[in-house]
Short mmCIF file of C-alpha atoms in Angstrom, two decimals:
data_model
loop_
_atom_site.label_atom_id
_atom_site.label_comp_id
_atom_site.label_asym_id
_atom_site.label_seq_id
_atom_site.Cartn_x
_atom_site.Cartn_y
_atom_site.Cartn_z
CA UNK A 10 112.45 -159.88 -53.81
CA UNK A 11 109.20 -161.99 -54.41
CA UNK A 12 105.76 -159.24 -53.84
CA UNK A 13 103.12 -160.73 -50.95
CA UNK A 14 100.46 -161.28 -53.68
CA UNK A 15 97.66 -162.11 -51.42
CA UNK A 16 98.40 -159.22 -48.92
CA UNK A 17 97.95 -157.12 -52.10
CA UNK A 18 94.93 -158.21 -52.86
CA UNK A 19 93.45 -158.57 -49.52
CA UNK A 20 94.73 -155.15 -48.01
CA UNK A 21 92.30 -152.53 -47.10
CA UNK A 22 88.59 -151.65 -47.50
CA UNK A 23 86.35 -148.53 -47.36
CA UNK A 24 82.92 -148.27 -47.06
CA UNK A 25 80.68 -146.36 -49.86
CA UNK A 26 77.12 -148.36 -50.22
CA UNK A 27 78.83 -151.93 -50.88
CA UNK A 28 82.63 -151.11 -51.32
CA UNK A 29 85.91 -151.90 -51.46
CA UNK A 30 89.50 -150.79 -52.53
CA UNK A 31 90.64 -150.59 -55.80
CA UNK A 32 93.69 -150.55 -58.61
CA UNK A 33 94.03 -148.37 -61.19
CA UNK A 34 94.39 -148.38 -64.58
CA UNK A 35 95.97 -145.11 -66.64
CA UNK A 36 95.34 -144.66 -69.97
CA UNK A 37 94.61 -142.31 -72.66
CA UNK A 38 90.65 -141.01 -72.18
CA UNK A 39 88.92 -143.47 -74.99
CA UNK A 40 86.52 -142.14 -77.68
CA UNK A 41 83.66 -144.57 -78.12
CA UNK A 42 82.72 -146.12 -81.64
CA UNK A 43 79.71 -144.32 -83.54
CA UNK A 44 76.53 -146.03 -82.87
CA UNK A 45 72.86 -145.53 -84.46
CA UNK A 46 70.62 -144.99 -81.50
CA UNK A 47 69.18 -141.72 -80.25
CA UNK A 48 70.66 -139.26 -78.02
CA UNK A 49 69.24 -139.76 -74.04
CA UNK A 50 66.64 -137.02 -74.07
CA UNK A 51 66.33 -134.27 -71.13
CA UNK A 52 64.29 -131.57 -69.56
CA UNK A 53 67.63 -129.55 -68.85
CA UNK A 54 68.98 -126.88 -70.95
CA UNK A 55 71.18 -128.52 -74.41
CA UNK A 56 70.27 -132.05 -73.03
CA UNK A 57 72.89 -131.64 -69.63
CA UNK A 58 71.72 -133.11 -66.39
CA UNK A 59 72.98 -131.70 -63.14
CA UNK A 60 75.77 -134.00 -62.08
CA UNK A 61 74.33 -133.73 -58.02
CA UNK A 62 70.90 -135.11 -59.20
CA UNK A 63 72.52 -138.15 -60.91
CA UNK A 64 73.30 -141.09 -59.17
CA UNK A 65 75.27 -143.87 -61.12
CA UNK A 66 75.33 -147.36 -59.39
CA UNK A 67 78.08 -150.68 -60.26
CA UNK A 68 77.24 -154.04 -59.73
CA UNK A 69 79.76 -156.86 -60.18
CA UNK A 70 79.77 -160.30 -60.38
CA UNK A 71 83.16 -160.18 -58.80
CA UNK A 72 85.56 -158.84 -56.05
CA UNK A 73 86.25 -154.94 -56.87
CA UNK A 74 90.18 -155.61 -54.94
CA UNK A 75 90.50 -158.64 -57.55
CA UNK A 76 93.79 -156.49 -59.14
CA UNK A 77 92.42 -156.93 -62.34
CA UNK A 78 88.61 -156.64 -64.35
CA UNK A 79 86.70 -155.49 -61.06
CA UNK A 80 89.41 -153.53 -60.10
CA UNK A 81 89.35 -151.33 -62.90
CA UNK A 82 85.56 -150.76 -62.86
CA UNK A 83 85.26 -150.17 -59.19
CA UNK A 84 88.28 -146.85 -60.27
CA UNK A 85 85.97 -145.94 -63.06
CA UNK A 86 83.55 -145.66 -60.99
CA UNK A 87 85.20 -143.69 -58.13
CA UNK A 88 86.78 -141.55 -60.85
CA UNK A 89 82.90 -140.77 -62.08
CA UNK A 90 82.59 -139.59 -58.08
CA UNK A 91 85.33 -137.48 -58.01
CA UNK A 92 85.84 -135.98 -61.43
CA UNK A 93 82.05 -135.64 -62.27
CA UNK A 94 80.51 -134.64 -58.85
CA UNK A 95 78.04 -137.75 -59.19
CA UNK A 96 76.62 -140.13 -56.20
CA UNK A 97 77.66 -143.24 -57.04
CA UNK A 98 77.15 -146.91 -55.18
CA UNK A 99 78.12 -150.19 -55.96
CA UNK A 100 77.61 -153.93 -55.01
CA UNK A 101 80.15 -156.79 -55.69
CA UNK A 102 80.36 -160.49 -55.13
CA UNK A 103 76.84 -160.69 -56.38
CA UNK A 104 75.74 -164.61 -57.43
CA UNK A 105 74.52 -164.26 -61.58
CA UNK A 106 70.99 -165.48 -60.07
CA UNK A 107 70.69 -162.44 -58.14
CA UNK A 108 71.46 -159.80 -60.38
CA UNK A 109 67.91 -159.34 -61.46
CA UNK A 110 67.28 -158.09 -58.05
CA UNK A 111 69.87 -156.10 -57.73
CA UNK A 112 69.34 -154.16 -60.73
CA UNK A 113 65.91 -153.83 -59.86
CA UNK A 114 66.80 -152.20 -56.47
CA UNK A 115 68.92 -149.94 -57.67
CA UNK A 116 66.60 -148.62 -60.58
CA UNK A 117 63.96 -148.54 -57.68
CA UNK A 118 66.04 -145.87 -55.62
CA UNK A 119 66.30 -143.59 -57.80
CA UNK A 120 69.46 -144.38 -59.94
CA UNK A 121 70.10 -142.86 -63.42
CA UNK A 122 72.76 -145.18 -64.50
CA UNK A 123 73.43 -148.96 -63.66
CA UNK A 124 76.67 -150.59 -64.81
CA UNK A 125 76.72 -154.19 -65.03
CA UNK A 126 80.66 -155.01 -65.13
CA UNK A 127 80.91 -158.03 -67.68
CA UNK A 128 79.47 -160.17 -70.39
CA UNK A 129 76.85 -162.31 -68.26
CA UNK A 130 75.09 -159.02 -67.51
CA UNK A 131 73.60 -158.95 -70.93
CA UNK A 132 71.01 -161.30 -70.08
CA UNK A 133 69.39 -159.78 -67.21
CA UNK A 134 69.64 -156.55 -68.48
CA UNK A 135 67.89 -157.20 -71.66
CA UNK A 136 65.19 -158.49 -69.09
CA UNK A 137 65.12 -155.83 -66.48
CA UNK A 138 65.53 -152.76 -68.52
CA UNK A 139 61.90 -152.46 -70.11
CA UNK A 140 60.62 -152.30 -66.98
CA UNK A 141 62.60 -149.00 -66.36
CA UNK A 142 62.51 -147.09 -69.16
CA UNK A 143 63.52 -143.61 -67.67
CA UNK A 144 67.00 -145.32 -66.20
CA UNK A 145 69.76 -146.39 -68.45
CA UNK A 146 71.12 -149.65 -68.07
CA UNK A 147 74.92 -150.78 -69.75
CA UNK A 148 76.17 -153.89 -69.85
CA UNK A 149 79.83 -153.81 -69.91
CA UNK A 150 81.38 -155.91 -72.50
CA UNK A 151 78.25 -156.95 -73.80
CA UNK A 152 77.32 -157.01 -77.68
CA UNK A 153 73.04 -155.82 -76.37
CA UNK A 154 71.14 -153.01 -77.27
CA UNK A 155 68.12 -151.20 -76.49
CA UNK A 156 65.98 -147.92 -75.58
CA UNK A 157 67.42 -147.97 -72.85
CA UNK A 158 70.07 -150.83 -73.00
CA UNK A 159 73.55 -150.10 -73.84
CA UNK A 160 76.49 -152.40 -74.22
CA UNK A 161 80.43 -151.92 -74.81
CA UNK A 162 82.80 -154.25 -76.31
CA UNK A 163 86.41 -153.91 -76.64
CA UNK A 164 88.08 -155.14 -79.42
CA UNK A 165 88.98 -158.77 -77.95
CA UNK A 166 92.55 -160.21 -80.08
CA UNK A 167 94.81 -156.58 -80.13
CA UNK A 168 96.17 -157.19 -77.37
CA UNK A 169 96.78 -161.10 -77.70
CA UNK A 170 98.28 -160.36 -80.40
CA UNK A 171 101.06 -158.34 -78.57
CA UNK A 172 101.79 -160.40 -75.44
CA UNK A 173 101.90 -163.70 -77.81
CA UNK A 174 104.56 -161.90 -79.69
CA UNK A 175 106.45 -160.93 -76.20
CA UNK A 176 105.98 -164.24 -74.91
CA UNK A 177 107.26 -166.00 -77.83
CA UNK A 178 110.59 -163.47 -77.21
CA UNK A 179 111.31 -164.24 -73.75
CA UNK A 180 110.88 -167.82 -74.09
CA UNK A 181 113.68 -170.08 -74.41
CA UNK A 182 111.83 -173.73 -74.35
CA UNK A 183 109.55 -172.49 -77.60
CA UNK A 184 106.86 -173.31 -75.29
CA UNK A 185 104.28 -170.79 -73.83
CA UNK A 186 100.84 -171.24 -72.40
CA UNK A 187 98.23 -169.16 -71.69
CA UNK A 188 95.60 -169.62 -68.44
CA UNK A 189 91.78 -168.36 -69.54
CA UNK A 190 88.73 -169.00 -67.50
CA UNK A 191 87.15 -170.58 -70.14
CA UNK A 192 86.74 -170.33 -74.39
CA UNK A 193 83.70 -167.77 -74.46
CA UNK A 194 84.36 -166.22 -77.77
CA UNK A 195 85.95 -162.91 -76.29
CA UNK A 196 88.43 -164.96 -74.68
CA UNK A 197 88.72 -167.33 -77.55
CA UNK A 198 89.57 -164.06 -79.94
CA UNK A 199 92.70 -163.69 -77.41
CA UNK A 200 93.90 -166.90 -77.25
CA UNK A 201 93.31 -167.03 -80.98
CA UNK A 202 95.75 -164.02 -81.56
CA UNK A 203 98.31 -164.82 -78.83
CA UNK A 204 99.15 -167.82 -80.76
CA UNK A 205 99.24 -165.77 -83.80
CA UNK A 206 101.59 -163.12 -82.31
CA UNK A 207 103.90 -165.72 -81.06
CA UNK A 208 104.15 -167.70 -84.45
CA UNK A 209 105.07 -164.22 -86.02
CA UNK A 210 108.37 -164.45 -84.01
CA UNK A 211 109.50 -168.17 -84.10
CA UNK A 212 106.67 -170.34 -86.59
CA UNK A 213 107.33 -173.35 -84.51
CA UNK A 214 106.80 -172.26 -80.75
CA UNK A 215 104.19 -174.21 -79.30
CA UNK A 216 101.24 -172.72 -77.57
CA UNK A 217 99.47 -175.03 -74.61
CA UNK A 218 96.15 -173.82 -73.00
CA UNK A 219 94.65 -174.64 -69.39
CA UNK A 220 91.18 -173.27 -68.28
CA UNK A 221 90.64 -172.31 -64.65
CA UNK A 222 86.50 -172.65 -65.26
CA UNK A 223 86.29 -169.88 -63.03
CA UNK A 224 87.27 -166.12 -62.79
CA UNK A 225 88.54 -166.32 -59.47
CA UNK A 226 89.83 -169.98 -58.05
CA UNK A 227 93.41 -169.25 -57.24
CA UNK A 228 94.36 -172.78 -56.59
CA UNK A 229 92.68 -174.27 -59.99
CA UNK A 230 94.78 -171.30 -61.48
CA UNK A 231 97.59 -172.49 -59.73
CA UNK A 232 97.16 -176.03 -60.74
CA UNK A 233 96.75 -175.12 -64.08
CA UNK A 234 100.15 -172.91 -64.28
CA UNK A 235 101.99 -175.89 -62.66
CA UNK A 236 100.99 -178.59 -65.58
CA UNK A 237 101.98 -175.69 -67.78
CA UNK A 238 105.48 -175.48 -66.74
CA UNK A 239 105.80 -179.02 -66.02
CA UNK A 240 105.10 -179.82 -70.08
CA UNK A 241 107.59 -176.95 -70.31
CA UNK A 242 106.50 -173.39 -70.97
CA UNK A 243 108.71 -170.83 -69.61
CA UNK A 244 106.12 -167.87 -70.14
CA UNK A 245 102.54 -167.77 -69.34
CA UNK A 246 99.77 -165.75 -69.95
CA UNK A 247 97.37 -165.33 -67.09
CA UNK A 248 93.98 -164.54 -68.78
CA UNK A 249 92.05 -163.85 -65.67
CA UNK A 250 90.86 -161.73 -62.63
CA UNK A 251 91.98 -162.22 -59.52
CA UNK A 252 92.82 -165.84 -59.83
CA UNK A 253 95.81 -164.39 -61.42
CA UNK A 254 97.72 -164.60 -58.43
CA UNK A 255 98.02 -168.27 -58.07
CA UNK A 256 100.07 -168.32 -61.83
CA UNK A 257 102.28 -165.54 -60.17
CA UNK A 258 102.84 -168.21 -57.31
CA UNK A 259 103.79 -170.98 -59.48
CA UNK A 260 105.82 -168.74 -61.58
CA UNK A 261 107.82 -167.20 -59.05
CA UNK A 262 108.14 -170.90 -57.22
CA UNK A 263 109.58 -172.41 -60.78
CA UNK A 264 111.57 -168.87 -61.66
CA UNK A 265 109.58 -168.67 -65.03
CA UNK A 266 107.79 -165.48 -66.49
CA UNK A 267 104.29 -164.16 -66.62
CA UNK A 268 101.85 -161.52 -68.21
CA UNK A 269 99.39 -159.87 -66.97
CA UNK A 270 96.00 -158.65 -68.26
CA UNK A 271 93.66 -155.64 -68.02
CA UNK A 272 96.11 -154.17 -65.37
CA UNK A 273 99.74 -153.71 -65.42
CA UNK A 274 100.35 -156.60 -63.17
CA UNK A 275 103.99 -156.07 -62.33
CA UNK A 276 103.18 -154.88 -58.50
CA UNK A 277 101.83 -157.77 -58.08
CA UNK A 278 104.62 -160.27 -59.29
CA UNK A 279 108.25 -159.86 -60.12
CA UNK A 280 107.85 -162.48 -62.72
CA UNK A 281 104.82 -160.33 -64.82
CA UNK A 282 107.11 -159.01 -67.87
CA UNK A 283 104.31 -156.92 -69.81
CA UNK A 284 100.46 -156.53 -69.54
CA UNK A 285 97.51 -156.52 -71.43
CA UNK A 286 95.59 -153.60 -70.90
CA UNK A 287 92.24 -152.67 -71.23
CA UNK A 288 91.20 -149.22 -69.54
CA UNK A 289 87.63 -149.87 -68.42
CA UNK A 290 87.90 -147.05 -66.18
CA UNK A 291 88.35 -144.58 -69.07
CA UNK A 292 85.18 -146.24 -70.79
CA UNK A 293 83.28 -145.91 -67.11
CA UNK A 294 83.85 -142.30 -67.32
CA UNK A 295 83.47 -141.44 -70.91
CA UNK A 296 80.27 -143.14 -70.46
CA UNK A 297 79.01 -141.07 -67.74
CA UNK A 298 80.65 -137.96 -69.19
CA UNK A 299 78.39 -138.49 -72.09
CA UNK A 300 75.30 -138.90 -69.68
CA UNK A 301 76.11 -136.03 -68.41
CA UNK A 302 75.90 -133.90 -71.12
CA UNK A 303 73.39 -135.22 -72.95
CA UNK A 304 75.10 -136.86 -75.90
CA UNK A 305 74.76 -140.57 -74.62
CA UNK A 306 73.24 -142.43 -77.30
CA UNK A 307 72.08 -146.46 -76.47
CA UNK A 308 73.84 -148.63 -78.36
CA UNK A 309 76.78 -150.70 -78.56
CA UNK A 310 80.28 -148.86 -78.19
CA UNK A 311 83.40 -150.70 -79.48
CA UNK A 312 86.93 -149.56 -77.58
CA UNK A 313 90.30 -150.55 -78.94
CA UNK A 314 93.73 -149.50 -79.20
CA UNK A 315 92.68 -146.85 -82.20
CA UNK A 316 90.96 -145.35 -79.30
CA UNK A 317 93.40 -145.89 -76.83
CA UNK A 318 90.83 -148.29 -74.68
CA UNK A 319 93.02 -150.82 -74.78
CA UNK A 320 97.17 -151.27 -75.34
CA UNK A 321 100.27 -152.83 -73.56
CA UNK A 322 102.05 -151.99 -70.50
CA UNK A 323 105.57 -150.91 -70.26
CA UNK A 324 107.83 -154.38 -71.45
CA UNK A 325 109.89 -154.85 -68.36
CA UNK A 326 111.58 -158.08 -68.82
CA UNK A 327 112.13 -157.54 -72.48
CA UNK A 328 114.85 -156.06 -74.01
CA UNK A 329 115.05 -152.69 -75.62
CA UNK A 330 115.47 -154.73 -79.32
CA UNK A 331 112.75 -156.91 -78.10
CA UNK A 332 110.35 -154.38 -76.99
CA UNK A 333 111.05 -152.50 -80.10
CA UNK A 334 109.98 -155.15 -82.03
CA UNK A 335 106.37 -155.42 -80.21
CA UNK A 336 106.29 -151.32 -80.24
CA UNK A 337 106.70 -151.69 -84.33
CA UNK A 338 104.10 -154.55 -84.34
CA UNK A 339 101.73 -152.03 -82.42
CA UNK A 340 103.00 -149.20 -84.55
CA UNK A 341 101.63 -150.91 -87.92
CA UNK A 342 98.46 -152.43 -86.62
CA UNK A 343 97.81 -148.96 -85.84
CA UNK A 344 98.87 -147.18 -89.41
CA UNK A 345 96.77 -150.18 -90.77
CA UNK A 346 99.88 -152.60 -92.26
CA UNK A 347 99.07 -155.19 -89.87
CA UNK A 348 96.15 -157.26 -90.12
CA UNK A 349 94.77 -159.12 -86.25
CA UNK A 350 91.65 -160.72 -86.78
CA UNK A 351 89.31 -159.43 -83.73
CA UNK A 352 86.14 -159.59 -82.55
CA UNK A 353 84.01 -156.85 -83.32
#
């Protein structure tokens, strides 16, 4: 039977500061990349703060019960909260123009920590943080850097790679598409790879691409999942946040198959047959951990599968020879025998 998608998404809220409900993303606890900067300094004993006079704050550009990227940093940030003993608010929907402010407000009240969840928080960051310099600021998968700046970066293309490769094995047209917002490099390096995994299982499957221009318009997602299938793909690859849900929609209204991203996705559709993941909410807490206890270090972090940041979901509409086949892709990209060009 078909999931309600947008009772999913638009079930239950809870207050804390600015808040909402949350998915969750499990994965194994990620060690960041080595960086050159210089350990956060403190007047505590070996550099540790006292988790109940930290306060860590989240601001997204997004809707933290999206099912997908703000999903995952709203639970990193409630698993800071509860495993770490930290105060922690957060603020969501917030237009790019007023981030600034936001960031400023927080910093103003007191808070240690400020998370920006996504690339377009580089910008204002880079601007806001000098005028702070005893709060940290880290912009989440962005490549910026600073006394006080921070940035982390996954390794965009791994897992491209992978759902190409299970895409290309499910479908029986030999055509598969894949739904981005737009072709800003770290979604370019996915695209990039998905066509790349797929081509390693049948050379002459074609790949078709439709942008949303937007990380949350369910009916351009929609739209742009229906002239998919109508030129023939039988698998997509929904690139997104929570416009998401509109491909699931057109996919279970045409009976054709989906992916997922960030999150394992199948709750949300019966057509998702394997996700992308990428465990922000490990990378929130490791973060924060290292805050904590002194060994934070500004700087630019890279997460990947070698890490276990990122990785795939469990390959439900696969079969076991099928899956195998991705699991012994994974398998040597991991032991090194596989080359995947990425970003960073």
């Amino acid at each position: 039977m078909k999931k309600k998608l947008m009772a999913l998404l638009l079930a239950g809220t809870m207050i804390l500061g600015l808040a909402a409900c949350s998915r969750s993303v499990e994965q194994s606890d990620p060690t960041p990349a080595q960086n050159t900067g210089t350990p956060v300094e403190s007047s505590a004993p070996g550099g540790a703060k006292d988790p109940s006079e930290v306060k860590i704050a989240l601001v997204c550009i997004g809707a933290v019960n999206d099912g997908g990227w703000n999903a995952s940093a709203y639970d990193g940030l409630m698993r800071i909260k509860d495993e770490l003993g930290v105060e922690v608010a957060y603020s969501e929907k917030i237009a790019i123009a007023e981030v600034p402010n936001v960031l400023r407000t927080y910093a103003r009240q007191g808070f240690d920590l400020i998370f920006g969840h996504g690339a377009e928080f580089g910008e204002p960051m880079t601007t806001v943080a000098p005028e702070f310099p005893d709060v940290q600021f880290v912009a989440v998968n962005a490549s910026v850097e600073g006394e006080n700046l921070s940035g982390t970066v996954y390794k965009f293309g791994e897992c491209g790679y992978f759902c190409g490769m299970a895409g290309a094995l499910v479908s029986k047209t030999g055509k598969i598409g894949i739904i981005p917002p737009d072709d800003a490099p770290n979604n370019k390096a996915d695209m990039d790879t998905y066509e790349l995994g797929a081509k390693s299982i049948n050379p002459d499957i074609e790949v078709m691409v439709a942008y949303t221009g937007s990380w949350d318009d369910l009916p351009k997602a929609k739209e742009c999942a229906e002239s998919l299938i109508s030129q023939g793909c039988d698998v997509l690859l929904a690139l997104g946040d929570a416009y998401s849900v509109g491909v699931y929609q057109a996919c279970e209204e045409k009976g054709i198959k989906a992916m997922g991203w960030v999150s394992d996705q199948s709750g949300l559709s019966d057509t998702v047959i394997c996700s992308g993941l990428q465990s922000n909410a490990d990378v929130y807490v490791a973060t924060a951990q290292s805050f904590l206890d002194g060994s934070f270090v500004p700087g630019v972090n890279v997460y990947g599968m070698a890490n276990g940041a990122q990785g795939m979901s469990e390959f439900y509409g696969l079969t076991d020879e099928q899956a195998a086949q991705v699991k012994d892709a994974m398998q040597a990209y991991l032991d090194g025998k596989l080359e995947i060009p990425t970003l960073y």
